[in-house]
CSV table of C-alpha atoms and ligand atoms in Angstrom, one decimal:
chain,number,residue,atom,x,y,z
B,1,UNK,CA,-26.1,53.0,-82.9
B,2,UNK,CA,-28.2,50.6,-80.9
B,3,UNK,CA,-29.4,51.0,-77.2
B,4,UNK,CA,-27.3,48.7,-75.7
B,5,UNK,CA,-26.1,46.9,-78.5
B,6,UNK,CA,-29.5,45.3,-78.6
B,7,UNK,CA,-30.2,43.7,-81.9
B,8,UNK,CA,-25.7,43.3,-82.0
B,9,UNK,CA,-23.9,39.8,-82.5
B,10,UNK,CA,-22.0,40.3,-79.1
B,11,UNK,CA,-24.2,43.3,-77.1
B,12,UNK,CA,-22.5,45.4,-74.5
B,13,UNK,CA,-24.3,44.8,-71.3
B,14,UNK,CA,-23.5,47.7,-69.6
B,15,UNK,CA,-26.7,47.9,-67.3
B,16,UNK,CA,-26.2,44.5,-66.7
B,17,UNK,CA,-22.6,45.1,-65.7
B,18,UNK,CA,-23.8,47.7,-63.6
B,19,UNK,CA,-25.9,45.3,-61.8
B,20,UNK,CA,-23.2,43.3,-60.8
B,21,UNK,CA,-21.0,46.2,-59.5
B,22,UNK,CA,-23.9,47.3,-57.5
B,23,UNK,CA,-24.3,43.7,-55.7
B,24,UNK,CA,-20.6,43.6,-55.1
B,25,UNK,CA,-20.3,47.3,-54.3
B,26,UNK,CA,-19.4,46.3,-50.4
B,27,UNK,CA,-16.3,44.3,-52.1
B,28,UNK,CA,-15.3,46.5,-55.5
B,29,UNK,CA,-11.2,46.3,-54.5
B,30,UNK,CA,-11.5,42.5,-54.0
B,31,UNK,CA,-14.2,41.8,-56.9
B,32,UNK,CA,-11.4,43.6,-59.4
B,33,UNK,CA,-8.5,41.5,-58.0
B,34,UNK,CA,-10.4,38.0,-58.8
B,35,UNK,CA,-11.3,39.4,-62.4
B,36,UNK,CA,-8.1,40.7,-63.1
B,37,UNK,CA,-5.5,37.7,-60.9
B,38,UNK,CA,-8.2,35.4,-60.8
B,39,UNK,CA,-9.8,32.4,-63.2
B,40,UNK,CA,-13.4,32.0,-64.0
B,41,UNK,CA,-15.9,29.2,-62.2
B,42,UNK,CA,-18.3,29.9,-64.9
B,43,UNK,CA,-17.5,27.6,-66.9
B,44,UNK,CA,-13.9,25.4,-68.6
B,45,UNK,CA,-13.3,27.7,-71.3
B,46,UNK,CA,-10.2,29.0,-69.4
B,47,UNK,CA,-9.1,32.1,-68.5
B,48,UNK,CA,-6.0,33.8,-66.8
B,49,UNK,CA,-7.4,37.2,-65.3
B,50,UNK,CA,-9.0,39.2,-68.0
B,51,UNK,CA,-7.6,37.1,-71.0
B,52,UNK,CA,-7.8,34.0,-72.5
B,53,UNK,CA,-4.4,31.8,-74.1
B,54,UNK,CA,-6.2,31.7,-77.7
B,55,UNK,CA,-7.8,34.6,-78.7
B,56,UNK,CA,-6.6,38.3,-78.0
B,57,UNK,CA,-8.6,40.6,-76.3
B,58,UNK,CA,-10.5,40.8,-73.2
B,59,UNK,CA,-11.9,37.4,-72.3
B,60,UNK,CA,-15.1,38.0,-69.8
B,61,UNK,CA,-19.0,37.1,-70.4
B,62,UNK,CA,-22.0,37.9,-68.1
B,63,UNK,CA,-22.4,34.5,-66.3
B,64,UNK,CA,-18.6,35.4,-65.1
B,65,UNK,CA,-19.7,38.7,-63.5
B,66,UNK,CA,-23.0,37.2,-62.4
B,67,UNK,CA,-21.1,34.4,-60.4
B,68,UNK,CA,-19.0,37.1,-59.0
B,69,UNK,CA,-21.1,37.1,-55.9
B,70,UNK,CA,-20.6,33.6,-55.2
B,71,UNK,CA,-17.0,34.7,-54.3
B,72,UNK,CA,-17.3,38.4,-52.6
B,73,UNK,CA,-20.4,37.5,-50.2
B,74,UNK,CA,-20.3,38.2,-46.8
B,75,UNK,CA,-20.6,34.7,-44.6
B,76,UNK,CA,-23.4,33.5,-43.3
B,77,UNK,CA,-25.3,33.8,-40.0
B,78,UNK,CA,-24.6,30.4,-39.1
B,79,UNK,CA,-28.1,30.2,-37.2
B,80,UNK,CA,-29.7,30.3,-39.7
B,81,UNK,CA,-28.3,26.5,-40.8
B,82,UNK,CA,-29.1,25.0,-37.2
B,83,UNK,CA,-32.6,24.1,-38.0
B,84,UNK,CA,-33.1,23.6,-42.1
B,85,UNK,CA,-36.4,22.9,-42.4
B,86,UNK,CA,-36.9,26.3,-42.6
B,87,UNK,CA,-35.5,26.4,-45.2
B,88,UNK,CA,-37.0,23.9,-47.2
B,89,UNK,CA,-39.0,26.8,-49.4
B,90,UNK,CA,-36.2,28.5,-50.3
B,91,UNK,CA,-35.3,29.1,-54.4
B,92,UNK,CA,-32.1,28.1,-54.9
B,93,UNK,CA,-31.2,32.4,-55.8
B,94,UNK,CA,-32.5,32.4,-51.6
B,95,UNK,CA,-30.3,29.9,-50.6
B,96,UNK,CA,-27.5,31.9,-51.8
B,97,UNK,CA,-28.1,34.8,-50.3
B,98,UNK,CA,-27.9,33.8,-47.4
B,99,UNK,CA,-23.9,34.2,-48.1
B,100,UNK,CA,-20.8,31.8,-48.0
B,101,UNK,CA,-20.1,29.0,-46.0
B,102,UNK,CA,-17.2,30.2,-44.3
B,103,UNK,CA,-16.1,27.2,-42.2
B,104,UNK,CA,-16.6,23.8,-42.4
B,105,UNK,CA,-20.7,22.3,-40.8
B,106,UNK,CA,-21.5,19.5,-39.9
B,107,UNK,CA,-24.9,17.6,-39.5
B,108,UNK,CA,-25.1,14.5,-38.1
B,109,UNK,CA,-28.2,12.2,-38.2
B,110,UNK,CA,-30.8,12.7,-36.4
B,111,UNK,CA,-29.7,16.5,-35.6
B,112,UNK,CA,-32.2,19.7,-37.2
B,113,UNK,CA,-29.1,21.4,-38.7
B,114,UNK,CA,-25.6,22.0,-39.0
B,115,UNK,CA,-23.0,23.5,-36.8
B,116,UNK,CA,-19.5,24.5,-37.0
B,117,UNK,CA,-17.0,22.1,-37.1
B,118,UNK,CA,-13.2,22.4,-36.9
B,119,UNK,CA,-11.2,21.5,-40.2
B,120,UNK,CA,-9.7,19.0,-38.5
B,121,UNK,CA,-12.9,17.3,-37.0
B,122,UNK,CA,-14.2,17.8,-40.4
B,123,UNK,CA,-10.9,16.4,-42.3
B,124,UNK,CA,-11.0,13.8,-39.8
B,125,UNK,CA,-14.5,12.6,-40.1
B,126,UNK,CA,-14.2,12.3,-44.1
B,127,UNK,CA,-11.0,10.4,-43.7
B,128,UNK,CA,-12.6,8.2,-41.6
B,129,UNK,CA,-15.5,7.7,-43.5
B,130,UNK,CA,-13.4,7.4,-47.1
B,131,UNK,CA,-11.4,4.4,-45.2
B,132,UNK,CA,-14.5,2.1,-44.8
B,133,UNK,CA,-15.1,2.7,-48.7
B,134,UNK,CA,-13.8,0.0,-51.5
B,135,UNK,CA,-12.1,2.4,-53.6
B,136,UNK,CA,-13.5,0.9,-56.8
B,137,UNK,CA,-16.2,2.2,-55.5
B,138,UNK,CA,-15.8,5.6,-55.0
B,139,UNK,CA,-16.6,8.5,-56.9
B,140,UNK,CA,-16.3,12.0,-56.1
B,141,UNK,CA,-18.5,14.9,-56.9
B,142,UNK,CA,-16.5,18.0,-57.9
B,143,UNK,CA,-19.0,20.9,-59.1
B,144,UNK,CA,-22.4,21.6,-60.0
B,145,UNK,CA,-20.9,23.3,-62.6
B,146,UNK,CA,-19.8,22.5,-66.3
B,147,UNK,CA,-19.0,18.8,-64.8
B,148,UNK,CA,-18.9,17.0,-68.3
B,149,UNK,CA,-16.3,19.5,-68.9
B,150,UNK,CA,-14.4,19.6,-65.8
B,151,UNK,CA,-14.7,16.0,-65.3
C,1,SF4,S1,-17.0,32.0,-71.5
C,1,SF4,FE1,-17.6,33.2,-69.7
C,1,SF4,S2,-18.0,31.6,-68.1
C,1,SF4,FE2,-16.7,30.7,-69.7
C,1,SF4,S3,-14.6,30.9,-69.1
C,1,SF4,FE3,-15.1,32.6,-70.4
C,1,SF4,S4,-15.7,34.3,-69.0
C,1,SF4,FE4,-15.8,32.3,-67.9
């Protein structure tokens, strides 16, 4: 027996589980249902709730759970966006704390921050800017995550 499965080929992390539920403890119901209905962002392995469609047996790792709170945080107090610079000293772990976008901002030049937009100024404005574009040369970033694999 091993504290934690320290020293193990595949330890059990529970106090690092434990850490997760805590900093999703305002959002345990919903937390479960995109574990359990839900697919991973962590990374393209693949996943269908709690299970995999190769191997048997639970299917979750840490950087799942940790990235849990990307998806249960509360939005943001959109203040704090209108003026960014203050934000320039932020770590990146800072910058998401500050919680989830929740609709769409917009910052045009020339202006401190963002504010709200309506989807459809927002859809509107990317339409319009997409039009001027040669489409030979446009590319599209997806993710900041696992894009060799995604892509
Ligand atoms: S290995 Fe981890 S991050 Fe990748 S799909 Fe599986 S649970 Fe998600």
């Amino acid at each position: 027996m091993t504290l934690f499965g320290l020293g193990r080929q595949k330890p059990h992390h529970y106090f690092e589980m434990a850490k997760v539920a805590w900093e999703n403890r305002d959002q345990l119901p919903f937390a479960w249902r995109i574990l359990t209905n839900g697919v991973c962002d962590g990374c393209a392995l693949g996943t269908s709730g709690l299970s995999d469609w190769t191997i048997q047996g639970t299917h979750l790792c840490m950087v799942r759970l940790e990235l849990m709170r990307l998806n249960t945080a509360p939005p943001l107090t959109p203040s704090r966006l209108t003026d960014v610079s203050s934000l320039g000293s932020c770590s990146s772990a800072d910058l998401r704390a500050l919680g989830r976008i929740p609709e769409p901002m917009l910052r045009r030049r020339g202006e401190a921050g963002f504010l709200f937009a309506s989807w459809d100024e927002a859809l509107d404005r990317i339409a319009e800017e997409l039009r001027t574009i040669d489409p030979l040369r446009a590319a599209f970033y997806l993710t900041s995550r696992g894009i060799t694999n995604e892509a």
